[in-house]
Amino acid sequence: KLPISKLKSQGVDLEQFKNDAYDKVTKLSKQSKKPNDPSSIMNDIDNEIARRKSIAPSLSGENKKAIEILERVRDDFAENPANSEQMVNQIREFNKEVSGIYRKPEYTGMEDAVRETYAFLNDSVRNNIEAQSGKELRDAMRAADGINTQYKRLEHAENLIEKAFQNGEYNPKK
C-alpha cells in the first residue's frame, strides 16, 4: 500500500500522481493490439443475469435495469472484439456512466443497482485484462487502482472533516 496521505503531506500533487499512474496503464495497454477474448466477460455477464433472474418470479425495477445494462454490454462485447487499450478505455467508460448517477433520470430510484452493475462489469473487464495481458500491465493496473482508491478515500475524509469544521469551529450537526 502506498502512503498516499504521507505523500500529500510532503506536497505531492495527488491528482497528478493518480493521473500519471493511469497514463502508465494506458501506455502499456497500447502495446498489445491483438483482441482480447471476451468469452470470460460474457460468461460472467450470463451468470450474473441468471443469478438476478433467479431471485424472484417478478423482478424489481432495479433488477430489470441491471439485466438490461448487462444484456446491452454482453451484446456489445460479442459484436466488437477489443484489444487491451480498448478494454482499459471501457473501464473508464463504465466509470463515466456511474459518475453523476443521481442526475441521470433513467436511473432514478435504481442508483445502487446501476452502480453495483457497473462495478461488477469493471471487475469482469479488469479480470479479463489481467488474464490476457502481461505482468507489467497487470501490475500497473493494480497500482493505479490502489492509488485511485486511496485518493478517493482521502478526498472523502477531507470533505467530511471540512464540513464538520467550517470557519475553524467544530459543528457536530454537519
Short mmCIF file of N, CA and C in Angstrom, two decimals:
data_model
loop_
_atom_site.label_atom_id
_atom_site.label_comp_id
_atom_site.label_asym_id
_atom_site.label_seq_id
_atom_site.Cartn_x
_atom_site.Cartn_y
_atom_site.Cartn_z
N LYS A 1 0.83 -1.19 0.00
CA LYS A 1 0.00 0.00 0.00
C LYS A 1 0.87 1.24 0.00
N LEU A 2 0.52 2.19 -0.84
CA LEU A 2 1.25 3.44 -0.88
C LEU A 2 0.75 4.38 0.21
N PRO A 3 1.64 5.11 0.83
CA PRO A 3 1.23 6.06 1.88
C PRO A 3 0.73 7.37 1.26
N ILE A 4 -0.46 7.33 0.70
CA ILE A 4 -0.99 8.48 -0.03
C ILE A 4 -1.07 9.72 0.87
N SER A 5 -1.55 9.56 2.11
CA SER A 5 -1.66 10.73 2.99
C SER A 5 -0.28 11.30 3.31
N LYS A 6 0.74 10.42 3.41
CA LYS A 6 2.10 10.90 3.66
C LYS A 6 2.62 11.67 2.44
N LEU A 7 2.34 11.16 1.26
CA LEU A 7 2.76 11.87 0.04
C LEU A 7 2.12 13.26 -0.03
N LYS A 8 0.85 13.33 0.36
CA LYS A 8 0.17 14.62 0.33
C LYS A 8 0.82 15.59 1.30
N SER A 9 1.16 15.11 2.50
CA SER A 9 1.80 15.99 3.48
C SER A 9 3.17 16.45 3.01
N GLN A 10 3.78 15.71 2.10
CA GLN A 10 5.08 16.10 1.54
C GLN A 10 4.92 17.02 0.33
N GLY A 11 3.69 17.37 0.00
CA GLY A 11 3.45 18.32 -1.08
C GLY A 11 3.27 17.70 -2.46
N VAL A 12 3.13 16.39 -2.53
CA VAL A 12 2.92 15.72 -3.82
C VAL A 12 1.50 16.02 -4.31
N ASP A 13 1.39 16.37 -5.57
CA ASP A 13 0.08 16.61 -6.18
C ASP A 13 -0.56 15.24 -6.44
N LEU A 14 -1.48 14.86 -5.56
CA LEU A 14 -2.06 13.51 -5.64
C LEU A 14 -2.88 13.29 -6.89
N GLU A 15 -3.56 14.31 -7.35
CA GLU A 15 -4.35 14.17 -8.58
C GLU A 15 -3.41 13.85 -9.75
N GLN A 16 -2.29 14.55 -9.82
CA GLN A 16 -1.32 14.30 -10.88
C GLN A 16 -0.68 12.92 -10.72
N PHE A 17 -0.42 12.54 -9.47
CA PHE A 17 0.15 11.22 -9.17
C PHE A 17 -0.78 10.12 -9.67
N LYS A 18 -2.07 10.29 -9.39
CA LYS A 18 -3.08 9.32 -9.84
C LYS A 18 -3.14 9.30 -11.36
N ASN A 19 -3.15 10.48 -11.98
CA ASN A 19 -3.22 10.55 -13.44
C ASN A 19 -1.99 9.93 -14.10
N ASP A 20 -0.82 10.15 -13.50
CA ASP A 20 0.41 9.55 -14.04
C ASP A 20 0.34 8.03 -13.99
N ALA A 21 -0.22 7.49 -12.91
CA ALA A 21 -0.35 6.04 -12.78
C ALA A 21 -1.26 5.49 -13.87
N TYR A 22 -2.37 6.18 -14.13
CA TYR A 22 -3.28 5.73 -15.19
C TYR A 22 -2.70 5.96 -16.58
N ASP A 23 -1.88 6.99 -16.73
CA ASP A 23 -1.20 7.21 -18.02
C ASP A 23 -0.26 6.04 -18.33
N LYS A 24 0.39 5.53 -17.29
CA LYS A 24 1.27 4.36 -17.49
C LYS A 24 0.46 3.16 -17.94
N VAL A 25 -0.71 2.97 -17.34
CA VAL A 25 -1.58 1.86 -17.74
C VAL A 25 -1.97 2.01 -19.21
N THR A 26 -2.35 3.22 -19.60
CA THR A 26 -2.74 3.48 -20.99
C THR A 26 -1.57 3.19 -21.93
N LYS A 27 -0.39 3.66 -21.58
CA LYS A 27 0.79 3.44 -22.43
C LYS A 27 1.07 1.95 -22.60
N LEU A 28 1.01 1.21 -21.50
CA LEU A 28 1.27 -0.23 -21.57
C LEU A 28 0.18 -0.96 -22.35
N SER A 29 -1.06 -0.51 -22.19
CA SER A 29 -2.17 -1.20 -22.88
C SER A 29 -2.09 -1.01 -24.39
N LYS A 30 -1.46 0.07 -24.84
CA LYS A 30 -1.33 0.33 -26.28
C LYS A 30 -0.34 -0.61 -26.95
N GLN A 31 0.47 -1.28 -26.17
CA GLN A 31 1.50 -2.16 -26.73
C GLN A 31 0.93 -3.43 -27.34
N SER A 32 -0.25 -3.84 -26.88
CA SER A 32 -0.86 -5.06 -27.40
C SER A 32 -2.05 -4.70 -28.28
N LYS A 33 -1.96 -5.04 -29.54
CA LYS A 33 -3.04 -4.72 -30.48
C LYS A 33 -3.94 -5.92 -30.77
N LYS A 34 -3.55 -7.10 -30.26
CA LYS A 34 -4.37 -8.29 -30.54
C LYS A 34 -5.64 -8.23 -29.68
N PRO A 35 -6.76 -8.66 -30.25
CA PRO A 35 -8.02 -8.62 -29.49
C PRO A 35 -7.98 -9.54 -28.28
N ASN A 36 -8.54 -9.06 -27.18
CA ASN A 36 -8.73 -9.92 -26.01
C ASN A 36 -9.94 -10.80 -26.28
N ASP A 37 -9.88 -12.02 -25.81
CA ASP A 37 -11.01 -12.93 -25.93
C ASP A 37 -12.05 -12.51 -24.89
N PRO A 38 -13.23 -12.06 -25.32
CA PRO A 38 -14.22 -11.57 -24.36
C PRO A 38 -15.08 -12.66 -23.72
N SER A 39 -14.77 -13.94 -24.00
CA SER A 39 -15.65 -15.01 -23.52
C SER A 39 -15.78 -15.04 -21.99
N SER A 40 -14.71 -14.70 -21.26
CA SER A 40 -14.82 -14.70 -19.80
C SER A 40 -15.76 -13.60 -19.32
N ILE A 41 -15.74 -12.47 -19.98
CA ILE A 41 -16.64 -11.36 -19.62
C ILE A 41 -18.08 -11.77 -19.93
N MET A 42 -18.28 -12.36 -21.10
CA MET A 42 -19.63 -12.76 -21.49
C MET A 42 -20.16 -13.85 -20.56
N ASN A 43 -19.29 -14.77 -20.14
CA ASN A 43 -19.71 -15.81 -19.18
C ASN A 43 -20.08 -15.19 -17.83
N ASP A 44 -19.26 -14.24 -17.38
CA ASP A 44 -19.57 -13.54 -16.12
C ASP A 44 -20.93 -12.86 -16.21
N ILE A 45 -21.17 -12.18 -17.33
CA ILE A 45 -22.43 -11.47 -17.53
C ILE A 45 -23.60 -12.45 -17.56
N ASP A 46 -23.46 -13.54 -18.31
CA ASP A 46 -24.53 -14.54 -18.36
C ASP A 46 -24.85 -15.10 -16.98
N ASN A 47 -23.81 -15.37 -16.19
CA ASN A 47 -24.02 -15.87 -14.83
C ASN A 47 -24.73 -14.84 -13.95
N GLU A 48 -24.35 -13.58 -14.09
CA GLU A 48 -24.99 -12.52 -13.30
C GLU A 48 -26.45 -12.33 -13.71
N ILE A 49 -26.73 -12.41 -15.01
CA ILE A 49 -28.12 -12.31 -15.48
C ILE A 49 -28.93 -13.48 -14.91
N ALA A 50 -28.39 -14.68 -14.98
CA ALA A 50 -29.09 -15.85 -14.45
C ALA A 50 -29.33 -15.71 -12.95
N ARG A 51 -28.33 -15.21 -12.23
CA ARG A 51 -28.48 -15.02 -10.79
C ARG A 51 -29.60 -14.02 -10.49
N ARG A 52 -29.61 -12.94 -11.20
CA ARG A 52 -30.63 -11.91 -10.97
C ARG A 52 -32.03 -12.43 -11.34
N LYS A 53 -32.12 -13.18 -12.44
CA LYS A 53 -33.42 -13.70 -12.86
C LYS A 53 -33.96 -14.74 -11.89
N SER A 54 -33.07 -15.41 -11.17
CA SER A 54 -33.49 -16.45 -10.24
C SER A 54 -33.95 -15.89 -8.88
N ILE A 55 -33.82 -14.61 -8.69
CA ILE A 55 -34.16 -14.00 -7.39
C ILE A 55 -35.65 -14.14 -7.09
N ALA A 56 -36.48 -13.84 -8.08
CA ALA A 56 -37.93 -13.86 -7.86
C ALA A 56 -38.63 -13.99 -9.20
N PRO A 57 -39.88 -14.49 -9.19
CA PRO A 57 -40.61 -14.61 -10.46
C PRO A 57 -40.90 -13.25 -11.11
N SER A 58 -41.16 -12.24 -10.29
CA SER A 58 -41.41 -10.89 -10.80
C SER A 58 -40.32 -9.99 -10.24
N LEU A 59 -39.41 -9.58 -11.10
CA LEU A 59 -38.23 -8.83 -10.66
C LEU A 59 -38.54 -7.37 -10.38
N SER A 60 -37.76 -6.79 -9.47
CA SER A 60 -37.87 -5.37 -9.16
C SER A 60 -37.36 -4.55 -10.34
N GLY A 61 -37.70 -3.29 -10.33
CA GLY A 61 -37.21 -2.38 -11.37
C GLY A 61 -35.69 -2.32 -11.38
N GLU A 62 -35.09 -2.39 -10.19
CA GLU A 62 -33.63 -2.37 -10.10
C GLU A 62 -33.01 -3.57 -10.82
N ASN A 63 -33.55 -4.76 -10.57
CA ASN A 63 -33.00 -5.95 -11.23
C ASN A 63 -33.26 -5.92 -12.73
N LYS A 64 -34.41 -5.42 -13.13
CA LYS A 64 -34.70 -5.32 -14.57
C LYS A 64 -33.72 -4.36 -15.24
N LYS A 65 -33.42 -3.23 -14.59
CA LYS A 65 -32.48 -2.25 -15.15
C LYS A 65 -31.08 -2.87 -15.22
N ALA A 66 -30.68 -3.59 -14.17
CA ALA A 66 -29.37 -4.24 -14.17
C ALA A 66 -29.26 -5.25 -15.31
N ILE A 67 -30.30 -6.05 -15.49
CA ILE A 67 -30.29 -7.05 -16.56
C ILE A 67 -30.24 -6.36 -17.93
N GLU A 68 -30.96 -5.27 -18.08
CA GLU A 68 -30.94 -4.50 -19.34
C GLU A 68 -29.52 -4.02 -19.64
N ILE A 69 -28.85 -3.47 -18.64
CA ILE A 69 -27.47 -3.00 -18.83
C ILE A 69 -26.56 -4.17 -19.18
N LEU A 70 -26.68 -5.26 -18.43
CA LEU A 70 -25.82 -6.43 -18.66
C LEU A 70 -26.02 -7.01 -20.06
N GLU A 71 -27.26 -7.11 -20.52
CA GLU A 71 -27.52 -7.65 -21.86
C GLU A 71 -26.95 -6.75 -22.94
N ARG A 72 -27.08 -5.43 -22.76
CA ARG A 72 -26.54 -4.49 -23.74
C ARG A 72 -25.03 -4.60 -23.83
N VAL A 73 -24.37 -4.67 -22.67
CA VAL A 73 -22.91 -4.76 -22.65
C VAL A 73 -22.45 -6.10 -23.23
N ARG A 74 -23.14 -7.18 -22.89
CA ARG A 74 -22.79 -8.50 -23.44
C ARG A 74 -22.86 -8.47 -24.97
N ASP A 75 -23.93 -7.89 -25.50
CA ASP A 75 -24.07 -7.80 -26.96
C ASP A 75 -22.96 -6.96 -27.57
N ASP A 76 -22.60 -5.87 -26.90
CA ASP A 76 -21.51 -5.02 -27.40
C ASP A 76 -20.19 -5.78 -27.47
N PHE A 77 -19.90 -6.57 -26.42
CA PHE A 77 -18.66 -7.34 -26.43
C PHE A 77 -18.69 -8.44 -27.48
N ALA A 78 -19.84 -9.02 -27.71
CA ALA A 78 -19.96 -10.08 -28.72
C ALA A 78 -19.72 -9.53 -30.13
N GLU A 79 -20.18 -8.31 -30.36
CA GLU A 79 -20.09 -7.70 -31.70
C GLU A 79 -18.80 -6.95 -31.95
N ASN A 80 -18.12 -6.53 -30.90
CA ASN A 80 -16.95 -5.65 -31.06
C ASN A 80 -15.75 -6.17 -30.28
N PRO A 81 -14.94 -7.04 -30.87
CA PRO A 81 -13.75 -7.50 -30.17
C PRO A 81 -12.86 -6.30 -29.82
N ALA A 82 -12.25 -6.34 -28.63
CA ALA A 82 -11.46 -5.20 -28.17
C ALA A 82 -10.08 -5.66 -27.74
N ASN A 83 -9.08 -4.80 -27.99
CA ASN A 83 -7.73 -5.09 -27.51
C ASN A 83 -7.58 -4.52 -26.10
N SER A 84 -6.40 -4.67 -25.52
CA SER A 84 -6.18 -4.24 -24.13
C SER A 84 -6.42 -2.74 -23.95
N GLU A 85 -5.99 -1.95 -24.91
CA GLU A 85 -6.20 -0.50 -24.81
C GLU A 85 -7.69 -0.18 -24.77
N GLN A 86 -8.46 -0.81 -25.63
CA GLN A 86 -9.90 -0.57 -25.65
C GLN A 86 -10.57 -1.09 -24.38
N MET A 87 -10.05 -2.18 -23.83
CA MET A 87 -10.61 -2.71 -22.57
C MET A 87 -10.36 -1.72 -21.43
N VAL A 88 -9.16 -1.15 -21.38
CA VAL A 88 -8.86 -0.13 -20.36
C VAL A 88 -9.79 1.06 -20.54
N ASN A 89 -9.98 1.47 -21.78
CA ASN A 89 -10.91 2.58 -22.06
C ASN A 89 -12.33 2.22 -21.67
N GLN A 90 -12.70 0.94 -21.80
CA GLN A 90 -14.05 0.51 -21.43
C GLN A 90 -14.27 0.69 -19.94
N ILE A 91 -13.29 0.40 -19.14
CA ILE A 91 -13.41 0.62 -17.70
C ILE A 91 -13.69 2.09 -17.42
N ARG A 92 -12.99 2.96 -18.13
CA ARG A 92 -13.21 4.41 -17.95
C ARG A 92 -14.63 4.80 -18.40
N GLU A 93 -15.10 4.19 -19.47
CA GLU A 93 -16.46 4.48 -19.93
C GLU A 93 -17.50 4.03 -18.90
N PHE A 94 -17.29 2.88 -18.29
CA PHE A 94 -18.20 2.42 -17.23
C PHE A 94 -18.17 3.41 -16.07
N ASN A 95 -16.98 3.89 -15.72
CA ASN A 95 -16.87 4.85 -14.63
C ASN A 95 -17.59 6.16 -14.96
N LYS A 96 -17.52 6.59 -16.21
CA LYS A 96 -18.23 7.81 -16.62
C LYS A 96 -19.74 7.61 -16.50
N GLU A 97 -20.19 6.41 -16.81
CA GLU A 97 -21.63 6.13 -16.73
C GLU A 97 -22.13 6.25 -15.29
N VAL A 98 -21.30 5.90 -14.34
CA VAL A 98 -21.69 5.97 -12.93
C VAL A 98 -21.51 7.38 -12.38
N SER A 99 -20.60 8.13 -12.96
CA SER A 99 -20.35 9.49 -12.49
C SER A 99 -21.61 10.34 -12.65
N GLY A 100 -21.98 11.01 -11.60
CA GLY A 100 -23.17 11.85 -11.64
C GLY A 100 -24.46 11.07 -11.78
N ILE A 101 -24.47 9.87 -11.26
CA ILE A 101 -25.60 8.95 -11.44
C ILE A 101 -26.91 9.53 -10.92
N TYR A 102 -26.83 10.35 -9.88
CA TYR A 102 -28.05 10.89 -9.29
C TYR A 102 -28.69 11.97 -10.17
N ARG A 103 -27.97 12.45 -11.16
CA ARG A 103 -28.52 13.44 -12.08
C ARG A 103 -29.06 12.82 -13.36
N LYS A 104 -29.03 11.50 -13.46
CA LYS A 104 -29.47 10.83 -14.68
C LYS A 104 -30.87 10.27 -14.46
N PRO A 105 -31.86 10.86 -15.11
CA PRO A 105 -33.24 10.45 -14.87
C PRO A 105 -33.53 8.98 -15.19
N GLU A 106 -32.79 8.40 -16.12
CA GLU A 106 -33.05 6.99 -16.48
C GLU A 106 -32.68 6.03 -15.34
N TYR A 107 -31.93 6.53 -14.35
CA TYR A 107 -31.52 5.68 -13.23
C TYR A 107 -32.22 6.05 -11.91
N THR A 108 -33.15 6.99 -11.95
CA THR A 108 -33.79 7.44 -10.73
C THR A 108 -34.41 6.28 -9.96
N GLY A 109 -34.05 6.19 -8.70
CA GLY A 109 -34.55 5.13 -7.83
C GLY A 109 -33.81 3.81 -7.98
N MET A 110 -32.88 3.74 -8.92
CA MET A 110 -32.16 2.49 -9.17
C MET A 110 -30.65 2.70 -9.10
N GLU A 111 -30.23 3.79 -8.48
CA GLU A 111 -28.82 4.17 -8.48
C GLU A 111 -27.91 3.09 -7.91
N ASP A 112 -28.31 2.49 -6.79
CA ASP A 112 -27.46 1.48 -6.17
C ASP A 112 -27.28 0.26 -7.08
N ALA A 113 -28.36 -0.20 -7.68
CA ALA A 113 -28.29 -1.37 -8.56
C ALA A 113 -27.43 -1.06 -9.79
N VAL A 114 -27.56 0.14 -10.33
CA VAL A 114 -26.77 0.52 -11.51
C VAL A 114 -25.29 0.62 -11.13
N ARG A 115 -25.01 1.24 -10.00
CA ARG A 115 -23.62 1.36 -9.54
C ARG A 115 -23.01 -0.04 -9.34
N GLU A 116 -23.76 -0.93 -8.70
CA GLU A 116 -23.28 -2.30 -8.47
C GLU A 116 -23.06 -3.04 -9.79
N THR A 117 -23.94 -2.81 -10.75
CA THR A 117 -23.82 -3.48 -12.05
C THR A 117 -22.55 -3.02 -12.77
N TYR A 118 -22.29 -1.72 -12.76
CA TYR A 118 -21.08 -1.22 -13.43
C TYR A 118 -19.82 -1.63 -12.67
N ALA A 119 -19.89 -1.73 -11.35
CA ALA A 119 -18.74 -2.22 -10.58
C ALA A 119 -18.47 -3.68 -10.94
N PHE A 120 -19.53 -4.46 -11.08
CA PHE A 120 -19.40 -5.87 -11.50
C PHE A 120 -18.75 -5.94 -12.88
N LEU A 121 -19.22 -5.12 -13.81
CA LEU A 121 -18.66 -5.12 -15.16
C LEU A 121 -17.20 -4.68 -15.16
N ASN A 122 -16.87 -3.67 -14.37
CA ASN A 122 -15.47 -3.23 -14.25
C ASN A 122 -14.59 -4.37 -13.77
N ASP A 123 -15.05 -5.08 -12.75
CA ASP A 123 -14.27 -6.20 -12.22
C ASP A 123 -14.08 -7.28 -13.28
N SER A 124 -15.13 -7.57 -14.03
CA SER A 124 -15.03 -8.60 -15.06
C SER A 124 -14.05 -8.20 -16.16
N VAL A 125 -14.13 -6.95 -16.61
CA VAL A 125 -13.20 -6.47 -17.65
C VAL A 125 -11.78 -6.44 -17.11
N ARG A 126 -11.62 -5.96 -15.88
CA ARG A 126 -10.29 -5.91 -15.26
C ARG A 126 -9.70 -7.33 -15.16
N ASN A 127 -10.50 -8.29 -14.74
CA ASN A 127 -10.03 -9.68 -14.65
C ASN A 127 -9.62 -10.21 -16.02
N ASN A 128 -10.39 -9.85 -17.05
CA ASN A 128 -10.08 -10.26 -18.41
C ASN A 128 -8.74 -9.69 -18.86
N ILE A 129 -8.54 -8.41 -18.59
CA ILE A 129 -7.27 -7.77 -18.97
C ILE A 129 -6.12 -8.45 -18.25
N GLU A 130 -6.29 -8.66 -16.95
CA GLU A 130 -5.22 -9.27 -16.17
C GLU A 130 -4.90 -10.68 -16.66
N ALA A 131 -5.91 -11.43 -17.06
CA ALA A 131 -5.69 -12.81 -17.51
C ALA A 131 -5.02 -12.86 -18.87
N GLN A 132 -5.24 -11.84 -19.70
CA GLN A 132 -4.75 -11.90 -21.08
C GLN A 132 -3.60 -10.94 -21.38
N SER A 133 -3.17 -10.19 -20.37
CA SER A 133 -2.10 -9.23 -20.59
C SER A 133 -0.84 -9.67 -19.87
N GLY A 134 0.21 -8.95 -20.14
CA GLY A 134 1.46 -9.24 -19.47
C GLY A 134 1.47 -8.77 -18.02
N LYS A 135 2.44 -9.23 -17.29
CA LYS A 135 2.58 -8.91 -15.87
C LYS A 135 2.72 -7.40 -15.65
N GLU A 136 3.44 -6.74 -16.53
CA GLU A 136 3.69 -5.30 -16.35
C GLU A 136 2.38 -4.50 -16.39
N LEU A 137 1.51 -4.80 -17.35
CA LEU A 137 0.22 -4.10 -17.43
C LEU A 137 -0.65 -4.46 -16.22
N ARG A 138 -0.67 -5.72 -15.88
CA ARG A 138 -1.46 -6.17 -14.73
C ARG A 138 -1.02 -5.44 -13.46
N ASP A 139 0.29 -5.37 -13.22
CA ASP A 139 0.80 -4.70 -12.02
C ASP A 139 0.53 -3.20 -12.06
N ALA A 140 0.65 -2.60 -13.24
CA ALA A 140 0.39 -1.16 -13.36
C ALA A 140 -1.08 -0.85 -13.09
N MET A 141 -1.97 -1.72 -13.58
CA MET A 141 -3.41 -1.51 -13.33
C MET A 141 -3.71 -1.61 -11.84
N ARG A 142 -3.15 -2.62 -11.20
CA ARG A 142 -3.40 -2.79 -9.77
C ARG A 142 -2.86 -1.60 -8.98
N ALA A 143 -1.69 -1.12 -9.34
CA ALA A 143 -1.11 0.03 -8.65
C ALA A 143 -1.96 1.29 -8.86
N ALA A 144 -2.36 1.53 -10.09
CA ALA A 144 -3.19 2.71 -10.39
C ALA A 144 -4.52 2.64 -9.67
N ASP A 145 -5.13 1.46 -9.65
CA ASP A 145 -6.41 1.30 -8.94
C ASP A 145 -6.23 1.52 -7.45
N GLY A 146 -5.12 1.03 -6.90
CA GLY A 146 -4.84 1.24 -5.48
C GLY A 146 -4.65 2.70 -5.14
N ILE A 147 -3.91 3.40 -5.98
CA ILE A 147 -3.71 4.84 -5.78
C ILE A 147 -5.04 5.56 -5.87
N ASN A 148 -5.84 5.22 -6.86
CA ASN A 148 -7.13 5.87 -7.04
C ASN A 148 -8.05 5.62 -5.84
N THR A 149 -8.09 4.40 -5.35
CA THR A 149 -8.94 4.07 -4.20
C THR A 149 -8.51 4.87 -2.98
N GLN A 150 -7.21 4.90 -2.68
CA GLN A 150 -6.72 5.65 -1.53
C GLN A 150 -6.97 7.14 -1.71
N TYR A 151 -6.79 7.64 -2.92
CA TYR A 151 -7.02 9.05 -3.21
C TYR A 151 -8.48 9.42 -2.92
N LYS A 152 -9.40 8.59 -3.40
CA LYS A 152 -10.82 8.86 -3.18
C LYS A 152 -11.19 8.80 -1.70
N ARG A 153 -10.63 7.84 -0.97
CA ARG A 153 -10.90 7.74 0.46
C ARG A 153 -10.39 8.97 1.20
N LEU A 154 -9.18 9.41 0.87
CA LEU A 154 -8.61 10.60 1.50
C LEU A 154 -9.44 11.83 1.17
N GLU A 155 -9.84 11.94 -0.08
CA GLU A 155 -10.68 13.07 -0.51
C GLU A 155 -12.01 13.07 0.23
N HIS A 156 -12.62 11.90 0.38
CA HIS A 156 -13.89 11.78 1.10
C HIS A 156 -13.72 12.17 2.57
N ALA A 157 -12.66 11.68 3.19
CA ALA A 157 -12.41 12.01 4.60
C ALA A 157 -12.18 13.51 4.77
N GLU A 158 -11.42 14.11 3.87
CA GLU A 158 -11.17 15.55 3.96
C GLU A 158 -12.46 16.35 3.79
N ASN A 159 -13.34 15.90 2.90
CA ASN A 159 -14.62 16.59 2.71
C ASN A 159 -15.48 16.51 3.97
N LEU A 160 -15.49 15.36 4.63
CA LEU A 160 -16.25 15.21 5.88
C LEU A 160 -15.69 16.12 6.97
N ILE A 161 -14.39 16.14 7.09
CA ILE A 161 -13.75 16.97 8.11
C ILE A 161 -13.99 18.45 7.82
N GLU A 162 -13.89 18.82 6.57
CA GLU A 162 -14.12 20.20 6.16
C GLU A 162 -15.53 20.66 6.52
N LYS A 163 -16.51 19.79 6.31
CA LYS A 163 -17.90 20.13 6.65
C LYS A 163 -18.08 20.29 8.15
N ALA A 164 -17.42 19.43 8.92
CA ALA A 164 -17.57 19.46 10.38
C ALA A 164 -16.85 20.64 11.01
N PHE A 165 -15.82 21.16 10.35
CA PHE A 165 -15.04 22.26 10.91
C PHE A 165 -15.13 23.50 10.04
N GLN A 166 -16.32 23.95 9.77
CA GLN A 166 -16.49 25.16 8.97
C GLN A 166 -16.10 26.38 9.80
N ASN A 167 -15.42 27.32 9.18
CA ASN A 167 -14.96 28.55 9.83
C ASN A 167 -14.08 28.26 11.04
N GLY A 168 -13.37 27.15 11.03
CA GLY A 168 -12.44 26.82 12.09
C GLY A 168 -13.08 26.33 13.38
N GLU A 169 -14.38 26.16 13.38
CA GLU A 169 -15.08 25.69 14.59
C GLU A 169 -15.79 24.39 14.28
N TYR A 170 -15.77 23.51 15.29
CA TYR A 170 -16.41 22.21 15.14
C TYR A 170 -17.92 22.35 15.24
N ASN A 171 -18.63 21.78 14.26
CA ASN A 171 -20.07 21.79 14.27
C ASN A 171 -20.54 20.35 14.10
N PRO A 172 -20.97 19.68 15.20
CA PRO A 172 -21.34 18.26 15.12
C PRO A 172 -22.56 18.00 14.28
N LYS A 173 -23.30 19.02 13.91
CA LYS A 173 -24.51 18.84 13.10
C LYS A 173 -24.16 18.70 11.61
N LYS A 174 -22.96 18.94 11.24
CA LYS A 174 -22.57 18.87 9.82
C LYS A 174 -22.13 17.52 9.45
#
